[in-house]
Coordinates of C-alpha atoms in Angstrom, one line a residue:
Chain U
X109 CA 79.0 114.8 -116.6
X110 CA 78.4 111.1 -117.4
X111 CA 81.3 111.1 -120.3
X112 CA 83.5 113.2 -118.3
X113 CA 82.7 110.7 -115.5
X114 CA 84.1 107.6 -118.0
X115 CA 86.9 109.3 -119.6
X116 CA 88.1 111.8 -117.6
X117 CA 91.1 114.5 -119.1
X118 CA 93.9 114.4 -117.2
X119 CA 93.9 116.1 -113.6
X120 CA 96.7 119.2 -115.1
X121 CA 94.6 119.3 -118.4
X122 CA 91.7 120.0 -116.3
X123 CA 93.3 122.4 -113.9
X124 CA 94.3 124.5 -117.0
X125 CA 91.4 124.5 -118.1
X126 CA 89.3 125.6 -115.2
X127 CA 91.6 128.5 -114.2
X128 CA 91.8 129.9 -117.8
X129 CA 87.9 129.3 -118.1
X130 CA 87.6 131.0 -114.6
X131 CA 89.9 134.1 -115.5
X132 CA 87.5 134.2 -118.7
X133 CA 84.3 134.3 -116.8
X134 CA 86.1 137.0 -114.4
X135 CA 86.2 139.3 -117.4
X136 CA 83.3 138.4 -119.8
X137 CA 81.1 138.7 -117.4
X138 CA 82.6 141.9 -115.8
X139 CA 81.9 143.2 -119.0
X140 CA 78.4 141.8 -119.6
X141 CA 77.1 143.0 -116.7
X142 CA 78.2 146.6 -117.5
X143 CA 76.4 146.2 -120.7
X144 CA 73.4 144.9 -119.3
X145 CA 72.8 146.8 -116.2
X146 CA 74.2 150.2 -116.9
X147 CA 72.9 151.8 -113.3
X148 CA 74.5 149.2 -111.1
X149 CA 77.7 148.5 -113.1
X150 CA 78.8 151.9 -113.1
X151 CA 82.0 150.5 -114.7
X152 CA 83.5 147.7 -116.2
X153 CA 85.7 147.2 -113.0
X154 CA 82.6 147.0 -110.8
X155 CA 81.6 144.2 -113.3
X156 CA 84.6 142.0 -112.4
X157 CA 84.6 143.0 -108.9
X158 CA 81.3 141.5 -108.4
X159 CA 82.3 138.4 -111.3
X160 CA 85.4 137.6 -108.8
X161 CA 83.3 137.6 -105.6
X162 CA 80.8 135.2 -107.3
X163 CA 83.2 133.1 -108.5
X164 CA 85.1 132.8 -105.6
X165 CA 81.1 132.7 -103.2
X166 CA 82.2 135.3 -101.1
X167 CA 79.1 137.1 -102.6
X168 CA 79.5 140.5 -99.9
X169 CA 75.9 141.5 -102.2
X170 CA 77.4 145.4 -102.3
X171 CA 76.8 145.1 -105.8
X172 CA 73.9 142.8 -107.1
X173 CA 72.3 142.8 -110.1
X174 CA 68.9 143.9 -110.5
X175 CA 68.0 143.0 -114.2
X176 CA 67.1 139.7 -115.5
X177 CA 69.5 139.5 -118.2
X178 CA 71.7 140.2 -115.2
X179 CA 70.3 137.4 -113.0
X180 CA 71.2 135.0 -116.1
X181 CA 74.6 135.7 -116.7
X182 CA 75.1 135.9 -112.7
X183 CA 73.8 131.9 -112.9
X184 CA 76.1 130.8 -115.2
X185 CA 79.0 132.8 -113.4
X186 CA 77.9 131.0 -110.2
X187 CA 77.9 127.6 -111.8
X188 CA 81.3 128.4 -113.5
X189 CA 82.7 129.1 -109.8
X190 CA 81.5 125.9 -108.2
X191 CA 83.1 124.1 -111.2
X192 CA 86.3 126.0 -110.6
X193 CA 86.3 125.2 -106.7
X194 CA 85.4 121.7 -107.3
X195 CA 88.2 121.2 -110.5
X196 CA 90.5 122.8 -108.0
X197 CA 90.0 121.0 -105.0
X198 CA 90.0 117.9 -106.9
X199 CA 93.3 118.5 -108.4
X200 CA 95.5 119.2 -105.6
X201 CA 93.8 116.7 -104.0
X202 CA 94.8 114.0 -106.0
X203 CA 98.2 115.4 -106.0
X204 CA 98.4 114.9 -102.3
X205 CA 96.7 111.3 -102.3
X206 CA 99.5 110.3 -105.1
X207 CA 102.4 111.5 -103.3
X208 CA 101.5 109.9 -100.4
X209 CA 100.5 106.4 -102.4
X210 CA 104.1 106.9 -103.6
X211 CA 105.3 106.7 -100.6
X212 CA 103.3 103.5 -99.5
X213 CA 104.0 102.1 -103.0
X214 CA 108.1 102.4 -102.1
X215 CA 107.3 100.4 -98.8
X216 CA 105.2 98.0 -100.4
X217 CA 107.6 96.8 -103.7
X218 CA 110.6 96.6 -100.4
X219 CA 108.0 94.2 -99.0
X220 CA 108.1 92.7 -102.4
X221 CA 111.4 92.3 -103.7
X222 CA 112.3 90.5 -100.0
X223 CA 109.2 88.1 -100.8
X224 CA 111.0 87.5 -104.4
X225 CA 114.8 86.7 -102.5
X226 CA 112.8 84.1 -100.3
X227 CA 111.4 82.3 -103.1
X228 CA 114.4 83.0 -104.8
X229 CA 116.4 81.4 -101.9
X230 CA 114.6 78.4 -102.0
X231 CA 114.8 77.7 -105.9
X232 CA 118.7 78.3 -105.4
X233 CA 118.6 75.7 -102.9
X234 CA 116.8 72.9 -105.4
X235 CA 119.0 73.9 -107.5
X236 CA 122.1 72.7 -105.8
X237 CA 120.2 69.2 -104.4
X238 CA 119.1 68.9 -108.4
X239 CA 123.4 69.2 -109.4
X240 CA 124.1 66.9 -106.8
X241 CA 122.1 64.5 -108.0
X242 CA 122.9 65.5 -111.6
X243 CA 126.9 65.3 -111.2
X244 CA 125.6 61.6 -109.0
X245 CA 124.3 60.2 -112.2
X246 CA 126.8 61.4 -114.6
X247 CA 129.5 59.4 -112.5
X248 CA 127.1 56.2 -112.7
X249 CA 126.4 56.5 -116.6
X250 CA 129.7 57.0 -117.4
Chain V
X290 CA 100.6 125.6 -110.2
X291 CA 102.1 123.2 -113.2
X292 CA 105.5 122.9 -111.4
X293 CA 103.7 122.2 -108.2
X294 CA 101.6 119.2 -109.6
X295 CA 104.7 117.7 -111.0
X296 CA 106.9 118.0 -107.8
X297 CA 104.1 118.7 -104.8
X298 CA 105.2 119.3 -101.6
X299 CA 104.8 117.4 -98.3
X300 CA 100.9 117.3 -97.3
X301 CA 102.2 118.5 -93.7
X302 CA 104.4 120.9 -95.2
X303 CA 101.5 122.3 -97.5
X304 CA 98.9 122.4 -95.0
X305 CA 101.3 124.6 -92.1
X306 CA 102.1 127.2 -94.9
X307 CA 99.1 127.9 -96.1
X308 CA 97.4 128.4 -92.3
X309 CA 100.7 130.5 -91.4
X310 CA 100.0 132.3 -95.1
X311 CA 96.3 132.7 -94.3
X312 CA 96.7 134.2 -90.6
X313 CA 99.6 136.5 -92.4
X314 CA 97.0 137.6 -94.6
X315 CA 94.0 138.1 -92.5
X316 CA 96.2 140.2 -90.2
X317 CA 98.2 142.4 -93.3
X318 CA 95.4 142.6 -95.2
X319 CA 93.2 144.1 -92.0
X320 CA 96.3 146.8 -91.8
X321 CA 96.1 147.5 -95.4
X322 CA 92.5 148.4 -96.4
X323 CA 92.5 150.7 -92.5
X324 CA 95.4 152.3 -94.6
X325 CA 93.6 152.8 -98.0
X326 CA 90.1 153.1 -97.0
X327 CA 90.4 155.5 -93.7
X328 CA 86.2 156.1 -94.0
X329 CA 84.6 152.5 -94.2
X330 CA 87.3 150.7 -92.4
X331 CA 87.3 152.9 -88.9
X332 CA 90.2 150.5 -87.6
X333 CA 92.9 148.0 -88.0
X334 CA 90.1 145.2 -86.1
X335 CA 87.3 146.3 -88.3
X336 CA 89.6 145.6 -91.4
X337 CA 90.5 141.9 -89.9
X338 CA 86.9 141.0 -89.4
X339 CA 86.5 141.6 -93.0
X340 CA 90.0 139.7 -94.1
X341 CA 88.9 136.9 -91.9
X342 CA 85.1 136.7 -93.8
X343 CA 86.8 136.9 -97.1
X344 CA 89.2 134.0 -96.1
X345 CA 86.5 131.6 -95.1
X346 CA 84.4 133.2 -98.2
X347 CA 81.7 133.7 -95.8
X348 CA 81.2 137.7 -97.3
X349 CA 78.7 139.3 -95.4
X350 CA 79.2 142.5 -96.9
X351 CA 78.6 144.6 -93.8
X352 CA 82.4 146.5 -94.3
X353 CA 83.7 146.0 -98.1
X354 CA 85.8 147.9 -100.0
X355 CA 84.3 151.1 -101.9
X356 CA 88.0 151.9 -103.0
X357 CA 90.1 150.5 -106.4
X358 CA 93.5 150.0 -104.2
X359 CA 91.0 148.3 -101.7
X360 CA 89.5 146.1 -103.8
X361 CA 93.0 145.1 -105.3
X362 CA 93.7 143.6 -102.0
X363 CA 90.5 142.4 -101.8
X364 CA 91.7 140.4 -104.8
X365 CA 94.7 139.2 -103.4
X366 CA 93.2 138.1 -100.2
X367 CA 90.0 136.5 -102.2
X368 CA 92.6 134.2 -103.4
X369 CA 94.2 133.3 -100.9
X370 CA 91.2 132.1 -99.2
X371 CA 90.5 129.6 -101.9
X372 CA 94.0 128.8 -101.5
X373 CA 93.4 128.2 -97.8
X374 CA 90.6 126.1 -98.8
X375 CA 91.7 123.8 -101.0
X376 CA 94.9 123.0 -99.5
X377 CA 93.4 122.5 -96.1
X378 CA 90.6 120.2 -97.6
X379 CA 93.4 118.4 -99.7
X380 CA 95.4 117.7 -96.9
X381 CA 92.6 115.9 -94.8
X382 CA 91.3 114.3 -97.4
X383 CA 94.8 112.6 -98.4
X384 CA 95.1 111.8 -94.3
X385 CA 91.5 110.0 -94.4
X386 CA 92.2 108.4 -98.1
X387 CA 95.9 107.1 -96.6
X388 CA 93.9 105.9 -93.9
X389 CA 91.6 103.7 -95.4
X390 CA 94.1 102.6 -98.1
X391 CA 96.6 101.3 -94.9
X392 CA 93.0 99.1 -93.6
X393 CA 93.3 97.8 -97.0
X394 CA 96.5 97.3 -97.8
X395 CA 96.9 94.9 -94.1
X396 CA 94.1 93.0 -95.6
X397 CA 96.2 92.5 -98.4
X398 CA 99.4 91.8 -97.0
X399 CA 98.1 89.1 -95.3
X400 CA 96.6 87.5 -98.5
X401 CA 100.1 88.3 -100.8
X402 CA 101.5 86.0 -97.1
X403 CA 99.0 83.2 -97.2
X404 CA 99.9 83.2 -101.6
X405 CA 103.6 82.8 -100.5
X406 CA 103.0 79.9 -98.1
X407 CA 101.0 77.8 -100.8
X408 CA 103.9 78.4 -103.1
X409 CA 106.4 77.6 -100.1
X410 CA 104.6 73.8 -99.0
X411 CA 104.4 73.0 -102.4
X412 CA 108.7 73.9 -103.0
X413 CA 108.8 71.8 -99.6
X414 CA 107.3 69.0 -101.1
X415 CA 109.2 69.2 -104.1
X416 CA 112.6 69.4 -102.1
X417 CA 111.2 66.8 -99.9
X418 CA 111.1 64.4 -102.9
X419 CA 114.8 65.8 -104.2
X420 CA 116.0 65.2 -100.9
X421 CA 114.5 61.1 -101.3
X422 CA 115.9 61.0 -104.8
X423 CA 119.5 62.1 -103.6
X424 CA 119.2 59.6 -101.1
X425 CA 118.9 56.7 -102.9
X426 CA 121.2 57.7 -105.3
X427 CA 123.8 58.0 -102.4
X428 CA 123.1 54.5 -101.9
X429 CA 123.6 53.6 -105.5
X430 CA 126.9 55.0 -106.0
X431 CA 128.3 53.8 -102.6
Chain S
X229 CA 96.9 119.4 -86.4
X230 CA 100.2 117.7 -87.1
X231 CA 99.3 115.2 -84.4
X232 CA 96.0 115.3 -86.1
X233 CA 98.1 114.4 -89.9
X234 CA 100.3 111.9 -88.0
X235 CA 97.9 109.6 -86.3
X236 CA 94.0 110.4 -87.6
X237 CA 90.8 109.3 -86.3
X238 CA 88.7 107.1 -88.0
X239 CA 86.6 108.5 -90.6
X240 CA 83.3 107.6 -89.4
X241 CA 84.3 109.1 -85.8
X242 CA 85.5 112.6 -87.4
X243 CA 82.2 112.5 -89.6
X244 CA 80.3 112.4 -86.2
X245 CA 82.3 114.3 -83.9
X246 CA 82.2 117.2 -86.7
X247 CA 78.7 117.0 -87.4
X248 CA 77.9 116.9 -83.7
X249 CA 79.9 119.5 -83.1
X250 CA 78.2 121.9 -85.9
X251 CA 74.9 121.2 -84.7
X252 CA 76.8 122.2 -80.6
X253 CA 77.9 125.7 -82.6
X254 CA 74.8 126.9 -84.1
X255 CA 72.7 126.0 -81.1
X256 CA 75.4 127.7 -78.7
X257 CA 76.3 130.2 -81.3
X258 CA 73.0 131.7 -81.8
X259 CA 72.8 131.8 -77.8
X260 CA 75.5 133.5 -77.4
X261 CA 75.1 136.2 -80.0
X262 CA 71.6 136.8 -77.9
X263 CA 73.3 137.4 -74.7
X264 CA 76.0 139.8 -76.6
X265 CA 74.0 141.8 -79.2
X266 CA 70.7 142.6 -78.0
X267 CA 69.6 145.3 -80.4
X268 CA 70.9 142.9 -83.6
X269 CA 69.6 140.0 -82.2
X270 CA 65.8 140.1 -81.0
X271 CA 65.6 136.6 -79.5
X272 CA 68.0 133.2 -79.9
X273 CA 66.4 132.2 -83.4
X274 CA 67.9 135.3 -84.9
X275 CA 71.2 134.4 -83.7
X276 CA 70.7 130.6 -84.5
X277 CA 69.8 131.6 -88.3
X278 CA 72.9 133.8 -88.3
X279 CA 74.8 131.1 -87.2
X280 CA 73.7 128.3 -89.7
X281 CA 74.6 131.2 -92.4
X282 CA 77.8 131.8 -91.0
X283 CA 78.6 128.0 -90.5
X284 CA 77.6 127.2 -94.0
X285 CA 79.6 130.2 -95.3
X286 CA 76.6 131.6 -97.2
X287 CA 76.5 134.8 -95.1
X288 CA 73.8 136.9 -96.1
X289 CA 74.6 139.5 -93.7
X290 CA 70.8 140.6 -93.1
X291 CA 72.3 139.9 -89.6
X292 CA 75.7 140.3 -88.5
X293 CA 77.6 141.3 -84.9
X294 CA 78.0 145.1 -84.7
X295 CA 79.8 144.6 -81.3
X296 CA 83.1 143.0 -81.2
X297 CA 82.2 140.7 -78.3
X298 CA 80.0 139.3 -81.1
X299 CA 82.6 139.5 -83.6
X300 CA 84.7 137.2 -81.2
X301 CA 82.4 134.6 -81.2
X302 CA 81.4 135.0 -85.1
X303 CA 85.0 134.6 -85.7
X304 CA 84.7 130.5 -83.8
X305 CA 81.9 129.8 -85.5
X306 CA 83.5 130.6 -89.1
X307 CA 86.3 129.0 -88.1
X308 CA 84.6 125.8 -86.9
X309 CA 82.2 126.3 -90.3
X310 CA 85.5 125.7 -92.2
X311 CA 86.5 122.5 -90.1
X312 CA 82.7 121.4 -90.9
X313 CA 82.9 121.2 -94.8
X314 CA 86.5 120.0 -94.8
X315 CA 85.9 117.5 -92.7
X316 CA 82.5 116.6 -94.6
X317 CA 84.4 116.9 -98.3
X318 CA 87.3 114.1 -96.6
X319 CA 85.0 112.3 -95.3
X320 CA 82.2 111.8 -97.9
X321 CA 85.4 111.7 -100.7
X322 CA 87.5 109.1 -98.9
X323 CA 84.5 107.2 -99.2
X324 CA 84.6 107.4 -103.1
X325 CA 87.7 106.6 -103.7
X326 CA 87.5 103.6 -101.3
X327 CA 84.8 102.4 -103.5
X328 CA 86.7 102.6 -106.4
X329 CA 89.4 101.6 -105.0
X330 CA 87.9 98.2 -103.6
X331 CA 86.7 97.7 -107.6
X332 CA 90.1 98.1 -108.6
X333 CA 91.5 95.7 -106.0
X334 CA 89.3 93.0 -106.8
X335 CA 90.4 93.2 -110.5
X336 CA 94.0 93.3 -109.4
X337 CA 93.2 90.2 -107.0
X338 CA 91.9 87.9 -110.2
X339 CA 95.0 88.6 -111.9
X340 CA 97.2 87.9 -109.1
X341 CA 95.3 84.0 -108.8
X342 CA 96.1 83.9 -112.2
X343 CA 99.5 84.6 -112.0
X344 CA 99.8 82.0 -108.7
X345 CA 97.9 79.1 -110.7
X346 CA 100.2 79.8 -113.7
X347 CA 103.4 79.0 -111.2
X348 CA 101.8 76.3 -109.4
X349 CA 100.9 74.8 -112.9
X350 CA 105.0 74.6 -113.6
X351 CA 105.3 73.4 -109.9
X352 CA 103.0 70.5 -110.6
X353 CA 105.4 69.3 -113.9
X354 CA 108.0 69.7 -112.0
X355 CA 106.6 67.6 -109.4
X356 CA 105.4 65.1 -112.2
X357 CA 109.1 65.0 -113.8
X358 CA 110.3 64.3 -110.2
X359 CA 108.1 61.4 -109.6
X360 CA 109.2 59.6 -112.4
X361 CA 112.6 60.4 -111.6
X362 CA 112.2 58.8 -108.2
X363 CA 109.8 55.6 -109.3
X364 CA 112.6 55.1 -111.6
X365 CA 115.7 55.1 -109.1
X366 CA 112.9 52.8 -106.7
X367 CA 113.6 50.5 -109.3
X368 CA 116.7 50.4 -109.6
X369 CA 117.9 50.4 -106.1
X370 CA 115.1 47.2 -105.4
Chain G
X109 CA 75.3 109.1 -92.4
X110 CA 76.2 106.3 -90.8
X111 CA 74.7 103.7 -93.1
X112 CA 75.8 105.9 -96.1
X113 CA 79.1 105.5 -95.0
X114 CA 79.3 101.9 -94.6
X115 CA 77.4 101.1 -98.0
X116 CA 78.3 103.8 -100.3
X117 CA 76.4 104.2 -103.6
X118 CA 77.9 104.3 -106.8
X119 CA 79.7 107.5 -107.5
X120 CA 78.3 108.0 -110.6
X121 CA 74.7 107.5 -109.2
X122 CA 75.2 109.6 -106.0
X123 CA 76.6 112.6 -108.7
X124 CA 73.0 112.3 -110.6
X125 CA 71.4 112.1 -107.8
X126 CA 72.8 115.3 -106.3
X127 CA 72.5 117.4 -109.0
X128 CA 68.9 116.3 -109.9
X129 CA 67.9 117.2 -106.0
X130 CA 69.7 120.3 -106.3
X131 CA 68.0 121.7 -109.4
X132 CA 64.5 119.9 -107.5
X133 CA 65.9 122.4 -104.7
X134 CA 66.2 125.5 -106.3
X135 CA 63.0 125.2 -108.3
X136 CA 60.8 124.3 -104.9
X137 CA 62.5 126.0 -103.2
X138 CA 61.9 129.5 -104.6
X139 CA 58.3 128.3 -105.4
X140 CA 58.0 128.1 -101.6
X141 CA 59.7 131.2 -101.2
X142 CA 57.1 132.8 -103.2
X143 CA 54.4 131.7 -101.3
X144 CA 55.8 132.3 -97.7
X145 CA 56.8 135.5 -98.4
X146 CA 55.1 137.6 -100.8
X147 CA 56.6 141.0 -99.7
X148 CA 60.1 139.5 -100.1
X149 CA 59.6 137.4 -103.2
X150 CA 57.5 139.5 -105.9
X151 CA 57.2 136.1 -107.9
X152 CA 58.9 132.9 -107.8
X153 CA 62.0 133.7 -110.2
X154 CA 63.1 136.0 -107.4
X155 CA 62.3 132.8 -105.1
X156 CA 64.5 130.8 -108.0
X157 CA 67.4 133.8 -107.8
X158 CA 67.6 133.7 -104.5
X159 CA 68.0 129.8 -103.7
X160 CA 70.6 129.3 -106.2
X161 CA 72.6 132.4 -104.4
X162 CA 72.2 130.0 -101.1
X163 CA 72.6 126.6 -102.8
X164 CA 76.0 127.3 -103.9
X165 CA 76.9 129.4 -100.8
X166 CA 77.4 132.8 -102.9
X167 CA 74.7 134.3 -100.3
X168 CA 74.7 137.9 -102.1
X169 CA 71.7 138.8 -99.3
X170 CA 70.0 141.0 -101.5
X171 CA 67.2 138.8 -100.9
X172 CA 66.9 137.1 -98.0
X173 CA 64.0 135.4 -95.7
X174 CA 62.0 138.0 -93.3
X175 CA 59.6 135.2 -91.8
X176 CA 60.3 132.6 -89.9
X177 CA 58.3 130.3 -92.2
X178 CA 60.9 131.2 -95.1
X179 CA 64.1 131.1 -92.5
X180 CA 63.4 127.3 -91.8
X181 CA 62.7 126.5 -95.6
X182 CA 66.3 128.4 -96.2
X183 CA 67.6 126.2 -93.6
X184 CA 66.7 123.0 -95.8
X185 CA 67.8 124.6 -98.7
X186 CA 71.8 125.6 -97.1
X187 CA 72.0 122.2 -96.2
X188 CA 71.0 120.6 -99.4
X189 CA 73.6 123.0 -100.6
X190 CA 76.5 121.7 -98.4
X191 CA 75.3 118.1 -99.7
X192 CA 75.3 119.6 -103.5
X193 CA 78.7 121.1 -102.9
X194 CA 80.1 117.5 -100.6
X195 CA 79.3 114.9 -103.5
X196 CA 80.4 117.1 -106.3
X197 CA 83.6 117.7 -105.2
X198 CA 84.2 114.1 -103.9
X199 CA 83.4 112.5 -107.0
X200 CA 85.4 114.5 -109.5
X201 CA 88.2 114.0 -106.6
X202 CA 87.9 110.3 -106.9
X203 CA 87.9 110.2 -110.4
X204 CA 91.0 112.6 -110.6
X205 CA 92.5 109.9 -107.6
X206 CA 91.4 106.7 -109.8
X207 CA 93.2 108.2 -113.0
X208 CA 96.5 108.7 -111.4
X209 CA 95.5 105.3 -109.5
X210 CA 95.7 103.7 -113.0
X211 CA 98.6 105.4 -114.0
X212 CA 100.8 103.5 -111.1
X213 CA 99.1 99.9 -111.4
X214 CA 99.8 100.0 -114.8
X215 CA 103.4 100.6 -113.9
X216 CA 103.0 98.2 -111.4
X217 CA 101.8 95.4 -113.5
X218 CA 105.2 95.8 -115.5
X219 CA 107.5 95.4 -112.3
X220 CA 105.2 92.4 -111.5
X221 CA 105.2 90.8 -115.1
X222 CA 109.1 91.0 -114.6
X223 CA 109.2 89.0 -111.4
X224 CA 107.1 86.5 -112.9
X225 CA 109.3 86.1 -115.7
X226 CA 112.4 86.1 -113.4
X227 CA 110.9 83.3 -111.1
X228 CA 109.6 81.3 -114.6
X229 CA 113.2 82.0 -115.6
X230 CA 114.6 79.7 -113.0
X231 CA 111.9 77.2 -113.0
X232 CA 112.7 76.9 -116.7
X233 CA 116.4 76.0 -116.0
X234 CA 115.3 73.5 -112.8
X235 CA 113.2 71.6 -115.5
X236 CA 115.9 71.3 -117.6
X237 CA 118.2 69.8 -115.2
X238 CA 115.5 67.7 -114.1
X239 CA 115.1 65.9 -117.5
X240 CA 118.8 65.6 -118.2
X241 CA 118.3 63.8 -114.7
X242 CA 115.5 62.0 -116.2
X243 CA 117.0 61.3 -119.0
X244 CA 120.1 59.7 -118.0
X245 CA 117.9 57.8 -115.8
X246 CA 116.3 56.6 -118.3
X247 CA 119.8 54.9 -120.1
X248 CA 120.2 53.0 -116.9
X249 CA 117.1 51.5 -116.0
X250 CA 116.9 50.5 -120.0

C-alpha cells in the first residue's frame, strides 16, 4: 500500500488490472467454492453467482458458504471486490477531475499569454525610446 | 472502458445517462425476471423492488433469482449498478474537486497579478530613466 | 442535479446537510416502517436497525418490508443511502486531493519566485547600464 | 468532521490509519459478537465472519445480530465500515488525481520555460542596444 502509495501505476494500467483480476476472482473462486463446499455449491455456476454478488457487495446471502475453507476464500473474494470498487471509482474519477482541469487549464494559459502581450507591449515600447536615442547618438558621433 | 479514459465524456453528460440507464434498467429488468421467473417473482413490482436493491447493491435477498436466464440479468443489472455508482460518485467528486481548485486558483490569480505589477514599476522606472536620457539628448542635438 | 453540477454548495455544507439528513432518514425511516408493517416490525428499533442497514447498503435482510407501503418508503431511504456515501466519498476525497494539491502549489510557487528574481536580476543590469548611460549624458550636457 | 475537514491528515497516514482500525474492527468486533450472543455466534470466527461481511457492506445475513446488545455493536461496526470504505477510495482517488496532476504541470512547466525564454529573448536584444548606446557614449565624453 505504502509503495503503491509513492509510485503509483498509471490510472489505465490499474484499471486493467483490477477488471481482469476481478473477472479472475469471478471464476476461480466460483470454482473453489464448488470444490470446497460440495452441498451448497451444487454447481460451478452457483459458485460464480455467489463470487459476482460478493464482489460486486450485493451479498443477497441465498447462497453462503458454510465451511471454513469456504469462509477463507469468501475473505479474499470480498477484499478483491472492495479493491475493484475502489480501483474503479478512482479511475473514472480522475478522468473526470482531468477533463475538467483541462478545461480550467485552457482558461488559465488565455489568462497567460494576454499577461505575456502586456509585458511584451511594454518591452516593444523601450525598445523604440532605446532606437531613438540609438539613431540620436549615431548622428552626433558621426 | 480504454477508449473512454482517453476521450471521456462531459461529467454532466456522464452523470444524466447513467441515472436515465439505471431507472431503464431497474424498470426492464423488473419486467424481465416477472417473465423468466413467473414463481418467485409474483409481479412486475416485486421484480423492480429487487432491480432497485441490486442497483444500490443493497441485496437483501428476500426475492432473488432461483433461475439461470434470471441470474443472467441479474448479471447485467449487477453491473450496471456499479456503473451507476461510480459514475455518480465520479461526477460529484469532480464538481467538489473543481470547486476547491477555482478557491485556489483566485488566490493564485491575484498573486501571478501582484508578480506582474513588480515587474511592471520596475519597466516604469526603467522607461522613466529612457525617457530622461532621450531628453537630454534632444537637447544635445538641437 | 444539473443545477446541483452547475453551481455546487460548499463542501463542508453538503458534508453536513448529508450527514444530517442520514441521521433525519434512519430516525424517520425506522418510524415509519413501524406505523406501515406491524407484523415485521415489533417496535421503532426494529425499523431503525433496518434502516441503518438499508442506508449503509449492507442489507442483511433479517428484516425487510413485505408490504409495499413499506417498500415505498425502503425505496427513499436506499435512494437517500446512495446520496450519503457519494456525497461522503466527494467530500472526504476532495479533501485529499486539496492537500496534495496545496503541496504541489507551494512547490510550483518557489519556482515561480525563482523565475521572477531571475528577470528582475536582468532588469537590475539594465537599470545599471542605463544609469551610466544617463550620468554620462549629465556630463556632457553640464 | 468539521475539524477533519479543515486540517486534513496526511493521506498516507489517514490510509494506515483506516485500515489498521478496520482489521481492530473486525477482530473486536466478532470477539464482542461472541460474547453478546452466544446462540448466534457459536465462537468468535463466526463473530470474525460475520463483521467482515458488514465491514465491507457485502451483508450476506446469514448471520446477523438477534439482541439488541449485538444490533448496537453492529451499528459501530457499519459505520466504521462506511469510514473504511470513505478513506480508501479517496486516497487511491487522489493519488490517481495527483499522477495525471503531474502529468500536466510537467507540460506546463515547458510552455512556461518558453515564455521565459521569449521575454529573456527581448531583454537580451534591449541590452544590446543599450551598450552600443553606452558605448558610443563613451567615444564622446572621452
Amino acid at each position: 500500500m505504502t509503495s503503491f502509495l509513492r509510485k503509483p501505476p498509471s490510472v489505465q494500467t490499474a484499471a486493467g488490472v483490477i477488471i481482469t483480476a476481478t473477472a479472475v476472482v469471478v471464476v476461480v473462486g466460483g470454482i473453489a467454492m464448488r470444490l470446497l463446499d460440495h452441498k451448497e455449491y451444487s454447481n460451478i455456476w452457483v459458485g460464480m453467482w455467489w463470487a459476482l454478488q460478493t464482489v460486486t457487495t450485493v451479498g443477497y446471502g441465498d447462497v453462503t458458504p458454510a465451511r471454513w475453507s469456504g469462509r477463507i476464500v469468501a475473505t479474499l473474494v470480498m477484499l478483491e471486490g472492495i479493491a475493484f470498487l475502489t480501483v474503479t471509482i478512482a479511475a473514472v474519477t480522475s478522468v473526470f477531475v482531468a477533463r475538467a482541469e483541462a478545461e480550467r487549464d485552457a482558461a488559465d494559459a488565455v489568462e497567460e499569454d494576454k499577461e505575456e502581450d502586456r509585458i511584451g507591449a511594454r518591452l516593444d515600447s523601450l525598445d523604440e525610446r532605446l532606437e531613438r536615442v540609438e539613431g540620436m547618438l549615431r548622428k552626433l558621433t558621426s
